[in-house]
mmCIF file of C-alpha atoms and ligand atoms in Angstrom:
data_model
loop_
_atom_site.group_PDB
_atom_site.id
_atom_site.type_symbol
_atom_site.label_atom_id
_atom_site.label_comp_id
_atom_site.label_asym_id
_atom_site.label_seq_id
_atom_site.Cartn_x
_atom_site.Cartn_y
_atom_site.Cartn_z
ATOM 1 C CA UNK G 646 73.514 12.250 -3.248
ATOM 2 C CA UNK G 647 70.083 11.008 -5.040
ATOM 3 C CA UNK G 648 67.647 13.576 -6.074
ATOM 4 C CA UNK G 649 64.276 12.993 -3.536
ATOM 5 C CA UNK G 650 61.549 12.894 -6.090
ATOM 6 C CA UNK G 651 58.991 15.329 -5.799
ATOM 7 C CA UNK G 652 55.570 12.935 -6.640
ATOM 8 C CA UNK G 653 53.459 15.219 -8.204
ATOM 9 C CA UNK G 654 50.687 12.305 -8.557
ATOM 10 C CA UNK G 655 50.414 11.783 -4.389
ATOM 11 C CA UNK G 656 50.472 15.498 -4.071
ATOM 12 C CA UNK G 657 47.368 16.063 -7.131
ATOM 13 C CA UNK G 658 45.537 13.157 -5.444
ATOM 14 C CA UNK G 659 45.653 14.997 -2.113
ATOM 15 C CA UNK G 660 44.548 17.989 -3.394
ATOM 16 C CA UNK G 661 41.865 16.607 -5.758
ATOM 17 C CA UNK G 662 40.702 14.929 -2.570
ATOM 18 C CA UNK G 663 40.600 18.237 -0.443
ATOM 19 C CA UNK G 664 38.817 20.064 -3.477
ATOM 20 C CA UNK G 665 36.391 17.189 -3.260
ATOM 21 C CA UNK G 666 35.428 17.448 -0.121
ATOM 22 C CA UNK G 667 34.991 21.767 -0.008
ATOM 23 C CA UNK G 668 32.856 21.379 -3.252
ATOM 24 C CA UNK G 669 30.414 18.561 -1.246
ATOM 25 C CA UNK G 670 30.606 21.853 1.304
ATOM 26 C CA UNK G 671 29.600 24.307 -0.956
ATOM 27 C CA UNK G 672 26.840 21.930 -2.894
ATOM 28 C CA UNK G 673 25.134 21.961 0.828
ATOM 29 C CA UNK G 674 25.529 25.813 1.458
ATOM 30 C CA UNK G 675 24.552 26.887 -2.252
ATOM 31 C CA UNK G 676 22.216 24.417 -3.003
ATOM 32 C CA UNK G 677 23.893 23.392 -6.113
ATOM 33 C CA UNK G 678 27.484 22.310 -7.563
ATOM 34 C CA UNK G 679 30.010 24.468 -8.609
ATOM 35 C CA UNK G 680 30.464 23.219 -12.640
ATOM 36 C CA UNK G 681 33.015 23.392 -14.845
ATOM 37 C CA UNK G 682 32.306 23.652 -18.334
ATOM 38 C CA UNK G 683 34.788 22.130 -20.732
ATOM 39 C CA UNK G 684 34.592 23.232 -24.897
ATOM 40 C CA UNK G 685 36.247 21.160 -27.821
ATOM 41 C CA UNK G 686 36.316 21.729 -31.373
ATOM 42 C CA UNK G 687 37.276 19.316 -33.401
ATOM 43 C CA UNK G 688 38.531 15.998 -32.876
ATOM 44 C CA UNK G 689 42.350 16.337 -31.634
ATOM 45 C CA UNK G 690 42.839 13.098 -30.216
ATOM 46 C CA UNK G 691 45.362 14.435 -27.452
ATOM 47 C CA UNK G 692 42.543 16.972 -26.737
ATOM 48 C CA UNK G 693 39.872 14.389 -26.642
ATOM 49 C CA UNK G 694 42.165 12.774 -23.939
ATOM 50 C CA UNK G 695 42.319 15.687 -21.546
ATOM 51 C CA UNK G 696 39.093 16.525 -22.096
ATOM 52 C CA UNK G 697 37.520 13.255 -20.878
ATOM 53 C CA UNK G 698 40.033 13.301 -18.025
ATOM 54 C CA UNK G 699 39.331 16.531 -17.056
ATOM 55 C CA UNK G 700 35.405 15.428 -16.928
ATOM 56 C CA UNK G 701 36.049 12.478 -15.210
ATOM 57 C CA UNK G 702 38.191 14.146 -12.390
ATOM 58 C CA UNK G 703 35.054 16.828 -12.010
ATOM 59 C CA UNK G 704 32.348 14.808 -11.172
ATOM 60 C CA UNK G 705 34.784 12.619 -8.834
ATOM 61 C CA UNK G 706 35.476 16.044 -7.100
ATOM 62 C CA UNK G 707 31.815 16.199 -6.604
ATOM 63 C CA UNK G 708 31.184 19.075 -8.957
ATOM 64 C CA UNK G 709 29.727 19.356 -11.942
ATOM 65 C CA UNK G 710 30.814 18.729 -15.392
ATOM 66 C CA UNK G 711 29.623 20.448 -18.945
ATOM 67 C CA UNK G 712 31.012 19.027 -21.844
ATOM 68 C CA UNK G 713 30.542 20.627 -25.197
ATOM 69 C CA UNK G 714 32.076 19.232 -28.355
ATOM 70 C CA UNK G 715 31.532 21.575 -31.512
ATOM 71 C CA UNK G 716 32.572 20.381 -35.182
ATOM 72 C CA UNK G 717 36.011 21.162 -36.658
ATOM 73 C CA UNK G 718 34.389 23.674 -38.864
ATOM 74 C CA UNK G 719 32.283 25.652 -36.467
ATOM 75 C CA UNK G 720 32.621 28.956 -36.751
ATOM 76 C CA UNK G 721 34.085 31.342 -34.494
ATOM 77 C CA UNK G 722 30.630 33.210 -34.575
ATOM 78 C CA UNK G 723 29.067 30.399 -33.209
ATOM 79 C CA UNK G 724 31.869 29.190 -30.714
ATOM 80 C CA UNK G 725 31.375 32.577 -29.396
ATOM 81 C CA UNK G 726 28.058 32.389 -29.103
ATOM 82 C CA UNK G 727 28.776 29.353 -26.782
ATOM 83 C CA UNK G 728 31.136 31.054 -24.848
ATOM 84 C CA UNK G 729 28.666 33.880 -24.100
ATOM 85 C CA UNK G 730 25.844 31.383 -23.048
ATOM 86 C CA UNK G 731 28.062 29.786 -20.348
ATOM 87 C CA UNK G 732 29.298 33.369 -19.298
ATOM 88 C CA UNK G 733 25.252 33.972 -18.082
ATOM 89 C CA UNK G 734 24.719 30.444 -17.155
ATOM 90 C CA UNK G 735 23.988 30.454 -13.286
ATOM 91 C CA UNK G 736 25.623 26.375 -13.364
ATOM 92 C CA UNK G 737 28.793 27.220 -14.694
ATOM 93 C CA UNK G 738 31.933 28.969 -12.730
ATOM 94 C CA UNK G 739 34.577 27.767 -14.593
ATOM 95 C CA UNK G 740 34.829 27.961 -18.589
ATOM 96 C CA UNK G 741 37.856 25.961 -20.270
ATOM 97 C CA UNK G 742 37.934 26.168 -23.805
ATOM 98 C CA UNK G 743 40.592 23.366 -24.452
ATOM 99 C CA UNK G 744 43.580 24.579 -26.873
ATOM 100 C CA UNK G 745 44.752 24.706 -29.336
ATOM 101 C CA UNK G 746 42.334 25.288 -31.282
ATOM 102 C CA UNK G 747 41.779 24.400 -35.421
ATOM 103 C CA UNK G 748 44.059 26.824 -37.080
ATOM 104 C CA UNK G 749 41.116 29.365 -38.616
ATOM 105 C CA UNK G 750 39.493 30.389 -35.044
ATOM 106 C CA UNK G 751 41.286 33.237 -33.317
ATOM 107 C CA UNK G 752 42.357 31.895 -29.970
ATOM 108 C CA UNK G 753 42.898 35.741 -28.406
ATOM 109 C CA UNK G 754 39.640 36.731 -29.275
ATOM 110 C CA UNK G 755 37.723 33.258 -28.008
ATOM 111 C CA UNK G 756 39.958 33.620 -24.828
ATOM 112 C CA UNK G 757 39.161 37.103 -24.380
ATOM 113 C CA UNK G 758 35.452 36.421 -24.457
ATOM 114 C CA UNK G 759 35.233 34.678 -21.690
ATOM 115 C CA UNK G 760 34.413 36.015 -18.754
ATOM 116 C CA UNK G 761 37.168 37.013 -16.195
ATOM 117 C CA UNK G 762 35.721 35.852 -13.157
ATOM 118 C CA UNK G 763 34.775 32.487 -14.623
ATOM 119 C CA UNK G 764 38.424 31.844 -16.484
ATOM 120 C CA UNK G 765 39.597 29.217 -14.660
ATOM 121 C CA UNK G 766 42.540 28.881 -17.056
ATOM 122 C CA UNK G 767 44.003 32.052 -15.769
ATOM 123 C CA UNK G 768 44.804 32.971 -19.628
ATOM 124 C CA UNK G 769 42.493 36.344 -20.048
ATOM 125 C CA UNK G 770 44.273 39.279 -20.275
ATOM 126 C CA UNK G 771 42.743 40.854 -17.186
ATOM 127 C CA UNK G 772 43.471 37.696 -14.827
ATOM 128 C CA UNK G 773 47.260 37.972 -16.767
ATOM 129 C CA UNK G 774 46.984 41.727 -15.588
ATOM 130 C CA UNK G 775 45.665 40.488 -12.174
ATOM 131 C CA UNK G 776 48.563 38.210 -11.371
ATOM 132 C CA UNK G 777 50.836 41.167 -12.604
ATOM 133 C CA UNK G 778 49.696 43.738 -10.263
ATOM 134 C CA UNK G 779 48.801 41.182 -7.482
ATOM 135 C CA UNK G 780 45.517 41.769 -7.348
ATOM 136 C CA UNK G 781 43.511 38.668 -6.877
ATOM 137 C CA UNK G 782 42.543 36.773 -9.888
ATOM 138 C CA UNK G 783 42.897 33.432 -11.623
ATOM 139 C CA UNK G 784 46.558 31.662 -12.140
ATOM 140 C CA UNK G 785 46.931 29.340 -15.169
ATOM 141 C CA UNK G 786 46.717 25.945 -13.243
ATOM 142 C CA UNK G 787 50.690 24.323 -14.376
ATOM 143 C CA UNK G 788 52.629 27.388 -12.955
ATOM 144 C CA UNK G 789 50.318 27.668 -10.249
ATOM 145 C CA UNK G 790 50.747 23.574 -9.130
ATOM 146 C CA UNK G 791 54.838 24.086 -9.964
ATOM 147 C CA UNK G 792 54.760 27.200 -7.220
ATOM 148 C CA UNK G 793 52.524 24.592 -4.474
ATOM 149 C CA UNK G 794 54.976 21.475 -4.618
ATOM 150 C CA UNK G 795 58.018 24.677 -4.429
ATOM 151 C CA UNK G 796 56.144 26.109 -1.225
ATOM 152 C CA UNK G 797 55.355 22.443 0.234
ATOM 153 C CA UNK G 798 59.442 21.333 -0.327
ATOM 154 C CA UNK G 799 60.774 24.824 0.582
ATOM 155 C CA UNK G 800 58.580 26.517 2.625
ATOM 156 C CA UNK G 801 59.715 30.071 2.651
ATOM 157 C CA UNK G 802 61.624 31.376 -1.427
ATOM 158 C CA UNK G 803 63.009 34.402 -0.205
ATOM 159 C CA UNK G 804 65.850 35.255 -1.445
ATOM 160 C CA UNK G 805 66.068 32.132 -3.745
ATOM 161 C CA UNK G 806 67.293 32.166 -7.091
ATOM 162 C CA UNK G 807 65.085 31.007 -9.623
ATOM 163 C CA UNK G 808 65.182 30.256 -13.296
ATOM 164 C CA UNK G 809 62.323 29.831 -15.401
ATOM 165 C CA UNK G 810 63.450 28.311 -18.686
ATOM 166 C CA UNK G 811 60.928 29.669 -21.688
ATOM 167 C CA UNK G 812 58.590 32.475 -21.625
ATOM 168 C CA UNK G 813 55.183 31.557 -22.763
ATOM 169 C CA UNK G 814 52.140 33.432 -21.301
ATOM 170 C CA UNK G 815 50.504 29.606 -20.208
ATOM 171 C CA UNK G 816 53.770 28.739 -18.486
ATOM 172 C CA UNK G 817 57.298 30.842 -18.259
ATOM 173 C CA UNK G 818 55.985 34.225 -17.914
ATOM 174 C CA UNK G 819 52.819 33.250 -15.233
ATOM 175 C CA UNK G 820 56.042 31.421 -13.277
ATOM 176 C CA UNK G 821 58.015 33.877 -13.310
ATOM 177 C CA UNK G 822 55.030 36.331 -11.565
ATOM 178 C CA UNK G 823 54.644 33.699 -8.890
ATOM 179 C CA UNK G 824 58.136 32.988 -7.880
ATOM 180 C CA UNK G 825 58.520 36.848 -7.472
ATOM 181 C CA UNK G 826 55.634 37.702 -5.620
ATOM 182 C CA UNK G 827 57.165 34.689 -3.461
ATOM 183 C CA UNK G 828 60.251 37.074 -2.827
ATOM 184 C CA UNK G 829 62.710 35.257 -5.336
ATOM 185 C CA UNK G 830 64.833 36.672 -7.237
ATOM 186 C CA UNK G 831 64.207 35.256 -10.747
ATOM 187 C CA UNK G 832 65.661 35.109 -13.926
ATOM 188 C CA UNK G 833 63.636 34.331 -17.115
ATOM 189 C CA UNK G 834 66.068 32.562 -19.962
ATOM 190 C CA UNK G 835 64.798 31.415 -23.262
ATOM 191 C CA UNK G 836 66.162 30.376 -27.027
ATOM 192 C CA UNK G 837 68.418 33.503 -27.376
ATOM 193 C CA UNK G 838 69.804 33.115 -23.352
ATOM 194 C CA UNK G 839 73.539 33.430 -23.924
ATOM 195 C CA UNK G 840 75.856 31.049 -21.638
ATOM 196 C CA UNK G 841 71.841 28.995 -20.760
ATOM 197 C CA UNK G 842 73.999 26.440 -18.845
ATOM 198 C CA UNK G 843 76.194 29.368 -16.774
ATOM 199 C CA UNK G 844 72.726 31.138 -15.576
ATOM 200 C CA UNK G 845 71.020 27.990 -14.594
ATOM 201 C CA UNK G 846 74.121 26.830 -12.439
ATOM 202 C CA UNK G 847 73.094 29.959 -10.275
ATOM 203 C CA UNK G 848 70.062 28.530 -9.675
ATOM 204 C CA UNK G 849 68.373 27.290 -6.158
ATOM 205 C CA UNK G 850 65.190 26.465 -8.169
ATOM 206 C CA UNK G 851 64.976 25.858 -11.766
ATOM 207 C CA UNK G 852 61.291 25.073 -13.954
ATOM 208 C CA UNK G 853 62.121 23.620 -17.081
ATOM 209 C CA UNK G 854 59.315 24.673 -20.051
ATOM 210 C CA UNK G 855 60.673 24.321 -23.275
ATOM 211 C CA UNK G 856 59.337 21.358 -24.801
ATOM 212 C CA UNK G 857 63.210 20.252 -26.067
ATOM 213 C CA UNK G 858 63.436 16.786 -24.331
ATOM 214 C CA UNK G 859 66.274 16.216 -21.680
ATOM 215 C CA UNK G 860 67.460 19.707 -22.811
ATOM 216 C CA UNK G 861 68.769 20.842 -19.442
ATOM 217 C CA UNK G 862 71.967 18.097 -18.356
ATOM 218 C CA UNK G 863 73.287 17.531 -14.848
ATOM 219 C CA UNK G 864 76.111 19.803 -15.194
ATOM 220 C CA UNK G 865 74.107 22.679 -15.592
ATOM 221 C CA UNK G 866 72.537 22.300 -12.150
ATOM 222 C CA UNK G 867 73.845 23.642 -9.104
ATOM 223 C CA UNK G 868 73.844 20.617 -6.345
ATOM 224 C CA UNK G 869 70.894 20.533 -4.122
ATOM 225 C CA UNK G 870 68.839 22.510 -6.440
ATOM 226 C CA UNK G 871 65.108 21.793 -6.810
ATOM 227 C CA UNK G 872 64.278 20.969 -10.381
ATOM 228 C CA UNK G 873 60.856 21.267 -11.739
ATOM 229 C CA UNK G 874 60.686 19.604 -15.116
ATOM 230 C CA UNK G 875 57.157 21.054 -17.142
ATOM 231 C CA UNK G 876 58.161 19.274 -20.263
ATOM 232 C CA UNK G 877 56.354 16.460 -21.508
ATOM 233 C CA UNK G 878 57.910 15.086 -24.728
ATOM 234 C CA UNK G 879 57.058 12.513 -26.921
ATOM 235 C CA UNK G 880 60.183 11.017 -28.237
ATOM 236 C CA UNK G 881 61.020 7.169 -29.480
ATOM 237 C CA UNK G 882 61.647 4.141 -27.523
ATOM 238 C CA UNK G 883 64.512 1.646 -27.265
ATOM 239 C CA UNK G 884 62.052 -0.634 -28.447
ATOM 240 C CA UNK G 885 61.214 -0.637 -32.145
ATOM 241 C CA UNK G 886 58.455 1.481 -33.007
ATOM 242 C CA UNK G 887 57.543 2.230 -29.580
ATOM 243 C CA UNK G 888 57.204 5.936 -27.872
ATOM 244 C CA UNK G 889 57.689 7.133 -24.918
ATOM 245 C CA UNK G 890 57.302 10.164 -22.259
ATOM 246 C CA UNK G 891 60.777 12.579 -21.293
ATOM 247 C CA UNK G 892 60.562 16.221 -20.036
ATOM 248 C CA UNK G 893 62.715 18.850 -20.492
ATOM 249 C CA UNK G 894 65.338 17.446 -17.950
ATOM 250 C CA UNK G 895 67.685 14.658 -18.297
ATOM 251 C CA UNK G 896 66.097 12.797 -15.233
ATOM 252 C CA UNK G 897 68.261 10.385 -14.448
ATOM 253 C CA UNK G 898 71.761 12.262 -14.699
ATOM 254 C CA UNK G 899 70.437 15.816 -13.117
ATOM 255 C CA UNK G 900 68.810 13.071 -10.137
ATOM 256 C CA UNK G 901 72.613 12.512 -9.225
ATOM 257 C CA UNK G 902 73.113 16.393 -8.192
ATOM 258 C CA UNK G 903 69.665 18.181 -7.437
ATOM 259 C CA UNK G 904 68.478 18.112 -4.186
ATOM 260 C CA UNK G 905 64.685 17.141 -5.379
ATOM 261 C CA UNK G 906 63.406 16.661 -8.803
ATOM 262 C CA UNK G 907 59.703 16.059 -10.178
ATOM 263 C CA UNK G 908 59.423 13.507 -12.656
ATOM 264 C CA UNK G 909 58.024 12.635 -16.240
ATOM 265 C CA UNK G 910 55.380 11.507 -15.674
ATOM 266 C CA UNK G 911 54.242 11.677 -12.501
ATOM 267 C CA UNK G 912 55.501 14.875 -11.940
ATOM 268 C CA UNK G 913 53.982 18.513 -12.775
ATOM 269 C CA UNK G 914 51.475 16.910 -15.379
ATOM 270 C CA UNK G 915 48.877 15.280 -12.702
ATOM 271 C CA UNK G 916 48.932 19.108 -10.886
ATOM 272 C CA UNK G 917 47.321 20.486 -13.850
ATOM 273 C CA UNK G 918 44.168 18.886 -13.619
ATOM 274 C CA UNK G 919 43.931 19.095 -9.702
ATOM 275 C CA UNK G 920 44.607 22.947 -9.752
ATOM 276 C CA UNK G 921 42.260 22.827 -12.304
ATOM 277 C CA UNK G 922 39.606 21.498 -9.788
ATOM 278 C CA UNK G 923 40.722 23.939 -7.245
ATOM 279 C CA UNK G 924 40.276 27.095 -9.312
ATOM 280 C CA UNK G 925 36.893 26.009 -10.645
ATOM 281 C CA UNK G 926 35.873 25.393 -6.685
ATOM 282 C CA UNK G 927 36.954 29.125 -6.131
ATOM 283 C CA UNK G 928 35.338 30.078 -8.785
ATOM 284 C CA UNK G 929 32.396 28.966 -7.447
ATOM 285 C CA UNK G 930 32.724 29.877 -4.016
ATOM 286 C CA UNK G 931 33.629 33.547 -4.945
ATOM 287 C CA UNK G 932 30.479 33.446 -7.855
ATOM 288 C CA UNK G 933 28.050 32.283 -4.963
ATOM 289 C CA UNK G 934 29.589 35.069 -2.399
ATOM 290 C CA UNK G 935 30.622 32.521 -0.218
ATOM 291 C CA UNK G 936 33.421 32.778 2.008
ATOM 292 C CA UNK G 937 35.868 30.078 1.671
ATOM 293 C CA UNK G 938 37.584 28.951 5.228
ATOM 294 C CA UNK G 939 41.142 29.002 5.401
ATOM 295 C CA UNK G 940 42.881 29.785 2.235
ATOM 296 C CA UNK G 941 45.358 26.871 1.866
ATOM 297 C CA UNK G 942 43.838 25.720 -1.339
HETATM 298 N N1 GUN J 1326 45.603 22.389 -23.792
HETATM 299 C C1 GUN J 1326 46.622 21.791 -23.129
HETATM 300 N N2 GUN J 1326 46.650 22.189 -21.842
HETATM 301 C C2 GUN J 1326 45.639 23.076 -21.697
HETATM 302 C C3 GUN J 1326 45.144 23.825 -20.586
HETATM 303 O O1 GUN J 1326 45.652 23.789 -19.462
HETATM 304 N N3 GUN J 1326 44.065 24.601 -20.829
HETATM 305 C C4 GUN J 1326 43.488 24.680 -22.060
HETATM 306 N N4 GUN J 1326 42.436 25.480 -22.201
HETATM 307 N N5 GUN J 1326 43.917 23.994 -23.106
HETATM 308 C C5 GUN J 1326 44.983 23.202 -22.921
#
């Protein structure tokens, strides 16, 4: 059996394309855009890359799009004096400061002063807390786009087992949340999991988020198993001097035994940005005091 591969890129264009058309919507009943305002410091060039992307994809999902770019030096007084301007600013709903950022600003506290109802990240404490309790809040946008191509392939994950490989707050540990609330029953593994190979093999679902390219091998993975890969690794090419893209999966070997498998690239990466869209557009709709019809978002 070949793995059917889950392409993440058709499903983010259809969603991008549905968020599109609810934000022309909500432009006619608010009388203005939702917007999503977007902060770098510094001049990361991967950041400088998602940021522009992220821009681009806003204003072509007819919202829109603040960009702020502060100085590798700012300081965090002043970065959170930006923060707290777009936290009263009537334009904004959404507020992504882009990570990571330089090594002297504390990321908890610049996180933490943004405004819950406008972090569209999903990485405050209180929308953390919100998933946690269920209570409705904001879900970091790569766990939350994993858990929509799981629903669309599945349909129902009761009673599934799921494994979440690594445990970070952006990724693992939001994951986890969702796949529970979902009525799985999950297990969260990591670097000190003992016998990794023996507890995924028990899985029905498995979302790789390491960051150890083609960690996870096709005999670790029970057959028909749906394999989300988050990783996106950077490692070198046949060809001499050249780079290229592998997750956290072994695609082509684990292909010959799962039942469906997302692919690098192509795969979980292109969600990001679309749920991105999507929680900026409920942002707004919630900010305005708007009802949103149907809640299939
Ligand atoms: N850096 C890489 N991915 C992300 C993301 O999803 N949000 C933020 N704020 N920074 C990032």
């Amino acid at each position: 059996m070949i793995a059917e591969r889950i392409d993440g890129k058709a499903f983010a264009q259809s969603l991008r394309e549905r968020v599109g058309r609810l934000a022309a919507e909500f432009a006619c009943k608010a009388g203005r855009k939702a917007g999503l305002a977007v902060v770098l410091v510094g001049e990361d060039q991967a950041s400088q890359v998602y940021v522009r992307s992220k821009g681009k994809a806003t204003l072509e999902a007819n919202m829109a799009s603040f960009e702020h770019r502060l100085p590798a030096d700012v300081s965090g007084a002043e970065l959170l004096a930006l923060v707290e301007r777009l936290n009263v600013d009537p334009a904004v709903d959404g507020i992504l400061v882009q990570l990571p950022l330089p090594g002297y600003l504390d990321e908890q506290a610049v996180i933490s002063a943004i405004s819950p109802d406008k972090d569209v990240d999903g990485f405050h404490v209180i929308n953390a807390g919100r998933l946690s309790v269920g209570q409705t809040g904001f879900v970091p946008c790569t766990p939350l786009g994993c858990m929509m191509m799981l629903t669309d392939r599945l349909g129902d994950l009761s009673g599934l087992e799921a494994v979440v490989i690594g445990r970070s707050n952006i990724v693992g540990k939001p994951m986890a949340q969702l796949l529970l609330d979902a009525n799985a029953t999950v297990t969260i593994a990591h670097s000190r999991t003992k016998n990794l190979p023996d507890v995924v093999r028990r899985a029905d679902i498995v979302v790789a988020a390491v960051g150890r390219p083609e960690m996870v091998r096709k005999d670790w993975i029970k057959p028909g198993a749906t394999v989300i890969d988050v990783g996106i690794n950077r490692v070198a090419a046949a060809e001499e001097g050249k780079t290229r893209l592998v997750g956290d999966v072994a695609f082509d070997e684990v292909s010959e035994v799962a039942g469906a498998i997302t692919p690098v690239p192509g795969g979980v990466g292109p969600m990001t940005i679309a749920v991105l869209l999507r929680n900026t557009l409920v942002a707004a709709y919630r900010n305005a005091g708007i009802a949103l019809a149907g809640d299939d978002l």
